[in-house]
Amino acid sequence: MRFKKICTADIGKKNCHTLAFYKKQGGYKQAAKALKKWAPDDLIEEVKASNLRGRGGAGFPTGVKWAFVPKNSKKPKYLVVNADESEPGTFKDRLIMEKNPHILLEGIIICCKAVAIEHAYIYIRGEFVFATERLQQAIDEAYKAGILGDNCLRSGIKIDVTIHRGAGAYICGEETGMLTSLEGYRGEPKLKPPFPAVEGVFGCPTVVNNVETLANLPYILEVGAKAYRSIGPEKSPGPKLFCVSGHVEKPGTFELPMGIPLRTLIDKHAGGVWKGRKLKAVIPGGTSAHVLTAAECDVAMDIDSLAAAGTMLGSAGIIVMDDSTCMVDALLNVMRFYHHESCGQCTPCREGTGWLEKIVQRIAHGEGRMEDLELIHDVCDRMLGKTICALADAAAFPAQSIVTKFSDDFVAAIENGGSPAWKKRHLSTVGGGASHG
Ligand SMILES: Cc1cc2nc3c(=O)[nH]c(=O)nc-3n(C[C@H](O)[C@H](O)[C@H](O)COP(=O)(O)O)c2cc1C
Ligand code: SF4
């Protein structure tokens, strides 16, 4: 099937965020069909057949997740939309919420009908002030037009949508941390099982889906599961938002078929490595992903191809680094982030992220020892798979892969009294002080 942009096709057009504009493009037709014509089980089967996989990071099949929600539960069921978008290098969900918020609301309605949910919460990252305003405007418009509320699109079905703002913690993007925060507690993840589908927010069955995942639903109903599956690789298909940042001429968010070659994404869509420099490294799926060297970049950007290449699509936050990048400084930046964001419940994560930051910092600052390279691996081994949530793994993956694949940069920093950037800053401070003295 010919590829068509579904989230970003109209971005830049006047009033593209409004209900009037969205309806003119055929908006809410699929929601009306879902509410009035589709049986819940058939909707779940259609989404299963589409092979839609979660766009939040883990790539779990969406229809399969919905099917886990118990049908005979006497408790209310909830949908919690993950709009926390905190993974470094990721800026796609914000774009949808600011420029095309009704596509998200239409996806929410379809999911609610499939799983018999009457109340959806959108948990949005606290810093997203403009996106929150745009989303609230869209929700207000939808209530006023009878699209949301007690009698959605005159179907007799009730669906309410409430926005809940987070307070800027990365860990509140992890689904159980997010649900705990939504309940009013500290955003601390919980052990699974029970999974949210069985026992989620307020102890009730809960579907957690990412913004972009839900935004795919109207299109799946429009073209049908079979046609959707033909966009990109059959096992992880669909249109996909790729966020490209770092050392490229034209950074941005690009909507392309899943499975596009990474090189095409960088060289054609993002304008290539900037200033005529050479490619050194790429993080393909947000900083939690294993890094790729330039030689490893002939890979397709889809869930299974990247897993086979030893990394992951994650949140599709692609960070490009040119040959002037010192990987010691890059890793220090990443480790500082994870140490700061660890919620502290698990010792391997709380202590491990702290140790990783300290060890990489001493290498960067000219106090490193050769044994530190082995020590980094040792600390990572003690973190991986030993904690409540995957934040510890998310810190260990880049540490392991950057130290292994770019060991020359680390050896040079140890042998030469620190990383080039730190030495430059340090010497200019010392030199500056002397010249003024
Ligand atoms: C540390 C951590 C941070 C996460 N941050 C986000 C996030 O910001 N947004 C998101 O959608 N998923 C995030 N996830 C993944 C969610 O836990 C969950 O898998 C996802 O929201 C499910 O939706 P999906 O199936 O539609 O992808 C994070 C996971 C971890 C372990
Ligand atoms: S792994 Fe880290 S972030 Fe996750 S629950 Fe444990 S301490 Fe908190």
Coordinates of C-alpha atoms and ligand atoms in Angstrom, one line a residue:
M1 CA 0.0 0.0 0.0
R2 CA 1.2 3.5 -0.8
F3 CA 2.6 5.3 2.2
K4 CA 0.6 8.2 3.6
K5 CA 1.5 10.5 6.5
I6 CA -1.2 10.3 9.2
C7 CA -0.1 12.5 12.0
T8 CA 1.9 15.2 10.3
A9 CA 0.4 15.5 6.8
D10 CA -1.3 18.9 7.6
I11 CA 1.2 20.4 10.0
G12 CA 1.9 23.9 9.1
K13 CA -1.6 24.5 7.6
K14 CA -3.6 27.3 9.2
N15 CA -5.7 26.1 12.2
C16 CA -4.7 22.5 11.7
H17 CA -5.2 21.8 15.4
T18 CA -8.9 22.7 15.4
L19 CA -12.0 20.5 15.3
A20 CA -13.3 22.3 12.2
F21 CA -10.0 21.5 10.3
Y22 CA -9.9 17.9 11.5
K23 CA -13.5 17.2 10.5
K24 CA -12.9 18.6 7.1
Q25 CA -10.2 16.0 6.5
G26 CA -12.7 13.2 7.5
G27 CA -11.9 13.4 11.2
Y28 CA -14.0 11.4 13.7
K29 CA -15.6 9.2 10.9
Q30 CA -13.7 6.2 12.2
A31 CA -14.6 7.0 15.8
A32 CA -18.3 7.1 14.8
K33 CA -17.9 3.8 13.0
A34 CA -16.2 2.2 16.0
L35 CA -18.9 3.5 18.4
K36 CA -21.9 2.5 16.3
K37 CA -20.9 -0.4 14.0
W38 CA -18.0 -2.3 15.5
A39 CA -18.4 -4.8 18.3
P40 CA -15.7 -4.4 21.0
D41 CA -14.2 -7.9 20.4
D42 CA -14.1 -7.3 16.6
L43 CA -12.2 -4.0 17.2
I44 CA -9.6 -5.8 19.4
E45 CA -9.2 -8.5 16.7
E46 CA -8.8 -5.9 14.0
V47 CA -6.1 -4.1 16.0
K48 CA -4.4 -7.4 16.7
A49 CA -4.5 -8.3 13.0
S50 CA -3.0 -4.9 12.1
N51 CA 0.2 -5.9 14.1
L52 CA 0.3 -2.4 15.6
R53 CA 3.0 -2.3 18.2
G54 CA 3.3 0.2 21.0
R55 CA 5.2 3.4 20.1
G56 CA 6.2 4.2 23.7
G57 CA 9.4 2.1 23.8
A58 CA 8.7 -1.5 24.5
G59 CA 6.9 -2.3 21.1
F60 CA 4.3 -4.6 22.7
P61 CA 1.4 -5.6 20.4
T62 CA -1.5 -3.2 21.1
G63 CA -4.4 -5.5 20.4
V64 CA -2.9 -8.3 22.5
K65 CA -2.5 -5.8 25.4
W66 CA -6.2 -4.8 25.2
A67 CA -7.2 -8.5 25.2
F68 CA -5.5 -8.9 28.6
V69 CA -8.1 -6.6 30.2
P70 CA -10.6 -8.9 32.0
K71 CA -14.1 -8.6 30.5
N72 CA -16.1 -9.7 33.5
S73 CA -14.5 -7.3 36.0
K74 CA -17.0 -5.5 38.2
K75 CA -14.6 -2.6 38.6
P76 CA -14.4 0.4 36.2
K77 CA -11.8 0.2 33.5
Y78 CA -9.5 3.0 32.6
L79 CA -7.3 4.1 29.7
V80 CA -4.2 6.1 30.7
V81 CA -2.5 7.8 27.8
N82 CA 1.2 8.0 28.3
A83 CA 2.1 11.6 27.2
D84 CA 5.1 11.9 29.5
E85 CA 7.6 11.8 26.6
S86 CA 10.8 12.1 28.7
E87 CA 13.2 9.9 26.9
P88 CA 16.1 12.1 25.8
G89 CA 16.0 12.7 22.1
T90 CA 12.3 12.1 21.7
F91 CA 9.8 14.8 20.5
K92 CA 7.0 13.2 18.6
D93 CA 4.1 13.0 21.0
R94 CA 4.4 16.7 21.8
L95 CA 4.1 17.4 18.1
I96 CA 0.9 15.4 17.8
M97 CA -0.6 17.1 20.9
E98 CA 0.3 20.6 19.7
K99 CA -0.6 20.3 16.0
N100 CA -3.0 17.4 15.6
P101 CA -4.7 16.8 19.0
H102 CA -8.0 15.5 17.6
I103 CA -6.2 12.5 16.1
L104 CA -5.3 11.5 19.6
L105 CA -8.9 12.0 20.9
E106 CA -10.2 9.9 18.0
G107 CA -7.8 7.1 18.9
I108 CA -8.8 7.4 22.5
I109 CA -12.5 6.9 21.6
I110 CA -11.7 3.8 19.5
C111 CA -9.7 2.2 22.3
C112 CA -12.4 3.0 24.9
K113 CA -15.0 1.4 22.7
A114 CA -12.9 -1.7 22.2
V115 CA -12.2 -2.2 25.9
A116 CA -15.5 -0.8 27.3
I117 CA -13.8 2.1 29.1
E118 CA -15.7 5.2 30.1
H119 CA -12.9 7.3 31.4
A120 CA -9.5 8.1 29.9
Y121 CA -6.7 10.1 31.6
I122 CA -4.0 11.8 29.6
Y123 CA -0.9 11.9 31.8
I124 CA 1.2 14.7 30.2
R125 CA 4.7 15.8 31.0
G126 CA 4.5 18.9 33.2
E127 CA 6.8 21.0 31.0
F128 CA 4.5 20.6 28.0
V129 CA 2.5 23.8 28.8
F130 CA 1.6 24.6 25.2
A131 CA 0.7 21.0 24.4
T132 CA -1.6 20.9 27.5
E133 CA -3.3 24.1 26.4
R134 CA -3.9 22.8 22.8
L135 CA -5.1 19.4 24.1
Q136 CA -7.5 21.1 26.6
Q137 CA -8.9 23.3 23.8
A138 CA -9.4 20.2 21.7
I139 CA -11.2 18.3 24.5
D140 CA -13.4 21.3 25.2
E141 CA -14.3 21.5 21.5
A142 CA -15.0 17.8 21.4
Y143 CA -17.3 18.0 24.5
K144 CA -19.1 21.0 23.0
A145 CA -19.7 19.1 19.7
G146 CA -21.0 16.0 21.5
I147 CA -18.0 13.9 20.5
L148 CA -17.0 13.3 24.1
G149 CA -19.3 13.1 27.1
D150 CA -22.4 11.1 28.1
N151 CA -23.5 10.3 24.6
C152 CA -20.5 10.3 22.3
L153 CA -21.4 11.0 18.7
R154 CA -25.0 10.1 19.6
S155 CA -24.1 6.5 20.2
G156 CA -25.4 6.2 23.8
I157 CA -21.8 5.5 24.9
K158 CA -20.1 7.6 27.6
I159 CA -16.5 8.6 27.4
D160 CA -14.8 11.2 29.5
V161 CA -11.3 12.5 29.0
T162 CA -9.2 14.2 31.7
I163 CA -5.8 15.7 31.5
H164 CA -3.4 15.2 34.4
R165 CA -0.1 17.1 34.4
G166 CA 3.0 15.4 35.7
A167 CA 5.8 17.3 37.4
G168 CA 8.7 16.6 35.2
A169 CA 10.1 13.2 36.4
Y170 CA 11.4 10.7 33.8
I171 CA 10.3 7.8 35.9
C172 CA 6.7 8.9 35.5
G173 CA 6.9 7.7 31.9
E174 CA 7.4 4.1 33.1
E175 CA 3.8 2.9 33.2
T176 CA 3.5 1.8 36.8
G177 CA 5.3 4.9 38.0
M178 CA 2.9 7.0 36.0
L179 CA -0.1 5.2 37.5
T180 CA 1.2 5.7 41.0
S181 CA 1.7 9.4 40.3
L182 CA -1.8 9.7 38.8
E183 CA -3.1 8.3 42.1
G184 CA -1.4 11.1 43.9
Y185 CA 1.6 9.2 45.4
R186 CA 5.3 9.6 44.6
G187 CA 5.9 8.4 41.1
E188 CA 7.6 5.1 42.0
P189 CA 7.3 2.0 39.8
K190 CA 5.8 -1.2 41.1
L191 CA 6.7 -4.8 40.6
K192 CA 4.8 -6.6 37.8
P193 CA 2.8 -8.8 37.9
P194 CA 0.1 -7.7 38.4
F195 CA 0.2 -5.9 35.1
P196 CA -1.8 -2.7 34.7
A197 CA -4.3 -4.5 32.4
V198 CA -5.4 -6.5 35.4
E199 CA -4.7 -4.1 38.3
G200 CA -3.8 -0.6 37.2
V201 CA -4.8 2.8 38.4
F202 CA -7.0 2.9 41.5
G203 CA -6.6 -0.9 41.6
C204 CA -8.7 -1.2 38.4
P205 CA -8.0 -2.8 35.0
T206 CA -6.1 -0.2 33.0
V207 CA -4.9 0.1 29.4
V208 CA -1.7 2.2 29.1
N209 CA -0.9 3.4 25.6
N210 CA 1.4 5.9 24.2
V211 CA 0.1 9.0 22.3
E212 CA 1.5 7.9 18.9
T213 CA 0.1 4.3 19.3
L214 CA -3.4 5.7 19.8
A215 CA -3.0 8.1 16.9
N216 CA -2.6 5.1 14.6
L217 CA -6.0 3.7 15.3
P218 CA -8.3 5.8 13.1
Y219 CA -6.1 5.0 10.1
I220 CA -6.2 1.2 10.9
L221 CA -10.0 1.4 10.8
E222 CA -9.9 3.5 7.7
V223 CA -7.8 1.3 5.5
G224 CA -8.2 -2.0 7.3
A225 CA -5.7 -4.2 9.2
K226 CA -4.4 -6.0 6.0
A227 CA -3.5 -2.8 4.2
Y228 CA -2.0 -1.3 7.4
R229 CA 0.2 -4.4 7.8
S230 CA 1.6 -3.8 4.3
I231 CA 3.2 -0.5 5.3
G232 CA 6.8 -1.5 6.2
P233 CA 7.7 -4.8 7.7
E234 CA 4.7 -7.0 8.4
K235 CA 5.6 -7.8 12.0
S236 CA 6.1 -4.1 13.0
P237 CA 4.3 -2.1 10.4
G238 CA 2.8 1.3 10.0
P239 CA 3.6 5.0 9.6
K240 CA 6.2 6.0 12.2
L241 CA 7.4 9.3 13.7
F242 CA 11.2 9.4 13.8
C243 CA 12.9 12.2 15.8
V244 CA 16.3 13.1 14.6
S245 CA 18.6 15.4 16.6
G246 CA 22.3 16.1 17.1
H247 CA 24.9 16.7 14.4
V248 CA 22.7 16.8 11.3
E249 CA 21.9 19.7 9.0
K250 CA 18.1 19.5 9.4
P251 CA 17.0 18.0 12.7
G252 CA 13.3 17.3 13.1
T253 CA 10.5 14.8 13.3
F254 CA 9.9 12.8 10.2
E255 CA 6.9 10.6 9.5
L256 CA 8.0 7.7 7.3
P257 CA 7.2 4.0 6.9
M258 CA 8.5 1.8 9.6
G259 CA 11.6 0.0 8.3
I260 CA 13.2 3.0 6.5
P261 CA 17.0 2.6 6.3
L262 CA 18.7 4.6 9.0
R263 CA 21.2 6.0 6.5
T264 CA 18.3 7.3 4.3
L265 CA 16.7 8.9 7.4
I266 CA 20.0 10.7 8.3
D267 CA 21.3 11.5 4.8
K268 CA 18.1 12.3 2.9
H269 CA 15.5 13.4 5.4
A270 CA 17.8 15.0 8.1
G271 CA 20.1 16.6 5.5
G272 CA 23.1 14.5 6.4
V273 CA 25.8 14.9 9.0
W274 CA 26.4 18.6 9.5
K275 CA 29.3 20.8 8.4
G276 CA 30.5 18.1 6.0
R277 CA 31.8 16.0 8.9
K278 CA 31.9 12.2 9.2
L279 CA 29.4 10.1 11.2
K280 CA 30.8 8.7 14.4
A281 CA 27.9 7.2 16.3
V282 CA 24.1 7.0 16.4
I283 CA 21.8 6.3 19.3
P284 CA 18.7 4.9 17.5
G285 CA 16.0 4.8 20.1
G286 CA 16.5 7.3 22.8
T287 CA 19.4 7.3 25.2
S288 CA 18.3 4.0 26.7
A289 CA 19.3 2.2 23.5
H290 CA 22.7 0.6 22.8
V291 CA 24.8 2.9 20.6
L292 CA 25.6 2.0 16.9
T293 CA 29.0 2.8 15.4
A294 CA 29.0 4.4 11.9
A295 CA 29.9 1.0 10.4
E296 CA 26.7 -0.5 12.0
C297 CA 24.3 2.1 10.6
D298 CA 23.2 0.1 7.6
V299 CA 20.1 -1.1 9.4
A300 CA 16.3 -0.8 8.9
M301 CA 14.5 1.4 11.5
D302 CA 11.9 -1.1 12.8
I303 CA 11.5 -3.0 16.0
D304 CA 12.8 -6.4 14.9
S305 CA 15.7 -5.2 12.6
L306 CA 17.1 -3.0 15.4
A307 CA 16.7 -5.8 18.0
A308 CA 18.6 -8.1 15.6
A309 CA 21.3 -5.4 15.4
G310 CA 21.7 -5.5 19.2
T311 CA 19.9 -2.3 19.9
M312 CA 16.3 -1.1 19.9
L313 CA 13.8 1.2 18.2
G314 CA 12.6 2.4 21.7
S315 CA 11.0 5.8 21.3
A316 CA 12.7 6.4 17.9
G317 CA 14.7 9.3 19.3
I318 CA 17.7 9.2 17.0
I319 CA 20.7 11.1 18.2
V320 CA 23.5 11.6 15.6
M321 CA 27.1 12.3 16.7
D322 CA 29.8 13.4 14.3
D323 CA 33.5 12.6 14.4
S324 CA 34.3 15.5 16.7
T325 CA 32.3 14.0 19.5
C326 CA 34.1 12.7 22.5
M327 CA 32.2 9.6 23.6
V328 CA 33.4 10.0 27.2
D329 CA 31.6 13.3 27.5
A330 CA 28.6 11.9 25.7
L331 CA 28.4 9.0 28.1
L332 CA 28.9 11.4 31.1
N333 CA 25.9 13.4 30.0
V334 CA 23.7 10.3 29.7
M335 CA 24.9 8.9 33.0
R336 CA 24.2 12.2 34.9
F337 CA 20.6 12.0 33.6
Y338 CA 19.9 8.5 34.7
H339 CA 21.5 9.1 38.2
H340 CA 19.3 12.2 38.6
E341 CA 16.2 10.4 37.4
S342 CA 16.5 7.1 39.4
C343 CA 13.6 7.0 41.9
G344 CA 15.9 5.3 44.4
Q345 CA 13.8 2.3 45.4
C346 CA 16.2 -0.4 44.2
T347 CA 19.8 -0.5 45.5
P348 CA 21.4 -1.6 42.2
C349 CA 19.8 1.3 40.4
R350 CA 20.1 4.0 43.0
E351 CA 23.8 3.1 43.7
G352 CA 24.7 1.8 40.3
T353 CA 23.6 4.9 38.4
G354 CA 25.6 7.0 40.9
W355 CA 28.7 4.9 40.5
L356 CA 28.5 5.0 36.8
E357 CA 28.3 8.8 36.8
K358 CA 31.2 9.0 39.2
I359 CA 33.5 6.6 37.3
V360 CA 32.8 8.2 33.9
Q361 CA 33.2 11.7 35.4
R362 CA 36.6 10.8 36.8
I363 CA 37.7 9.5 33.4
A364 CA 36.5 12.7 31.8
H365 CA 38.2 14.8 34.4
G366 CA 41.6 13.2 34.1
E367 CA 41.5 11.0 37.2
G368 CA 40.5 7.8 35.5
R369 CA 42.4 4.5 35.7
M370 CA 42.5 1.6 33.2
E371 CA 40.7 -0.6 35.7
D372 CA 37.7 1.8 35.5
L373 CA 36.7 0.3 32.1
E374 CA 36.3 -3.1 33.6
L375 CA 34.6 -1.6 36.7
I376 CA 32.0 0.1 34.5
H377 CA 31.1 -3.4 33.0
D378 CA 31.0 -4.9 36.5
V379 CA 28.6 -2.2 37.8
C380 CA 26.4 -2.7 34.7
D381 CA 26.3 -6.5 35.3
R382 CA 25.1 -5.9 38.8
M383 CA 22.3 -3.6 37.6
L384 CA 20.9 -5.5 34.5
G385 CA 17.6 -7.3 35.2
K386 CA 17.8 -6.9 38.9
T387 CA 15.5 -4.0 39.6
I388 CA 11.8 -3.2 39.8
C389 CA 11.6 -1.3 36.5
A390 CA 13.8 -1.0 33.4
L391 CA 15.4 2.4 34.3
A392 CA 18.5 0.5 35.6
D393 CA 18.8 -1.4 32.3
A394 CA 18.2 1.9 30.4
A395 CA 21.3 3.3 32.1
A396 CA 23.4 0.2 31.8
F397 CA 22.8 -0.4 28.0
P398 CA 24.4 2.9 26.8
A399 CA 27.2 2.5 29.4
Q400 CA 28.1 -1.0 28.2
S401 CA 27.9 -0.3 24.5
I402 CA 29.6 3.1 24.5
V403 CA 32.6 1.9 26.6
T404 CA 32.9 -1.3 24.5
K405 CA 32.5 0.2 21.0
F406 CA 34.4 3.5 21.7
S407 CA 37.1 2.2 24.1
D408 CA 39.8 4.3 22.2
D409 CA 38.1 7.5 23.5
F410 CA 38.2 6.2 27.0
V411 CA 41.8 5.0 26.9
A412 CA 42.8 8.4 25.4
A413 CA 41.1 10.3 28.2
I414 CA 42.7 8.1 30.8
E415 CA 46.2 8.4 29.3
N416 CA 46.0 12.1 28.4
G417 CA 44.6 13.6 31.5
G418 CA 40.9 13.9 30.7
S419 CA 38.5 14.3 27.8
P420 CA 39.4 17.0 25.2
A421 CA 36.3 19.1 26.0
W422 CA 37.0 19.0 29.8
K423 CA 40.7 19.8 29.2
K424 CA 39.8 22.8 27.1
R425 CA 37.3 24.1 29.7
H426 CA 39.6 23.4 32.6
L427 CA 42.7 25.0 30.9
S428 CA 40.7 28.1 29.8
T429 CA 39.5 28.6 33.4
V430 CA 43.0 28.2 34.8
G431 CA 44.5 30.3 32.0
G432 CA 41.8 32.9 32.2
G433 CA 42.4 33.3 36.0
A434 CA 46.1 33.7 35.4
S435 CA 45.8 36.3 32.7
H436 CA 43.5 38.4 34.8
G437 CA 45.7 38.0 37.9
Ligands
LIG1 C1 12.2 4.4 32.5 C2 11.1 4.3 31.5 C3 10.6 5.5 31.0 C4 9.5 5.4 30.0 N1 9.0 6.6 29.5 C5 8.0 6.5 28.6 C6 7.5 7.7 28.1 O1 7.9 8.8 28.4 N2 6.4 7.6 27.2 C7 5.9 6.4 26.8 O2 4.9 6.3 26.1 N3 6.4 5.3 27.3 C8 7.4 5.3 28.2 N4 7.9 4.1 28.7 C9 7.2 2.8 28.4 C10 6.0 2.6 29.2 O3 6.3 2.0 30.4 C11 4.9 1.7 28.5 O4 5.6 0.6 28.0 C12 4.2 2.5 27.3 O5 3.7 3.7 27.7 C13 3.1 1.5 26.8 O6 2.5 2.1 25.7 P1 2.6 1.5 24.2 O7 2.3 0.0 24.4 O8 1.5 2.2 23.5 O9 3.9 1.8 23.8 C14 9.0 4.2 29.7 C15 9.5 3.0 30.2 C16 10.5 3.0 31.1 C17 11.1 1.8 31.7
SF4_2 S1 15.0 0.5 38.7 FE1 15.5 2.5 39.4 S2 13.9 3.9 38.7 FE2 13.1 1.8 38.6 S3 12.1 1.4 40.5 FE3 14.2 0.7 40.8 S4 15.3 2.5 41.6 FE4 13.3 3.2 40.8

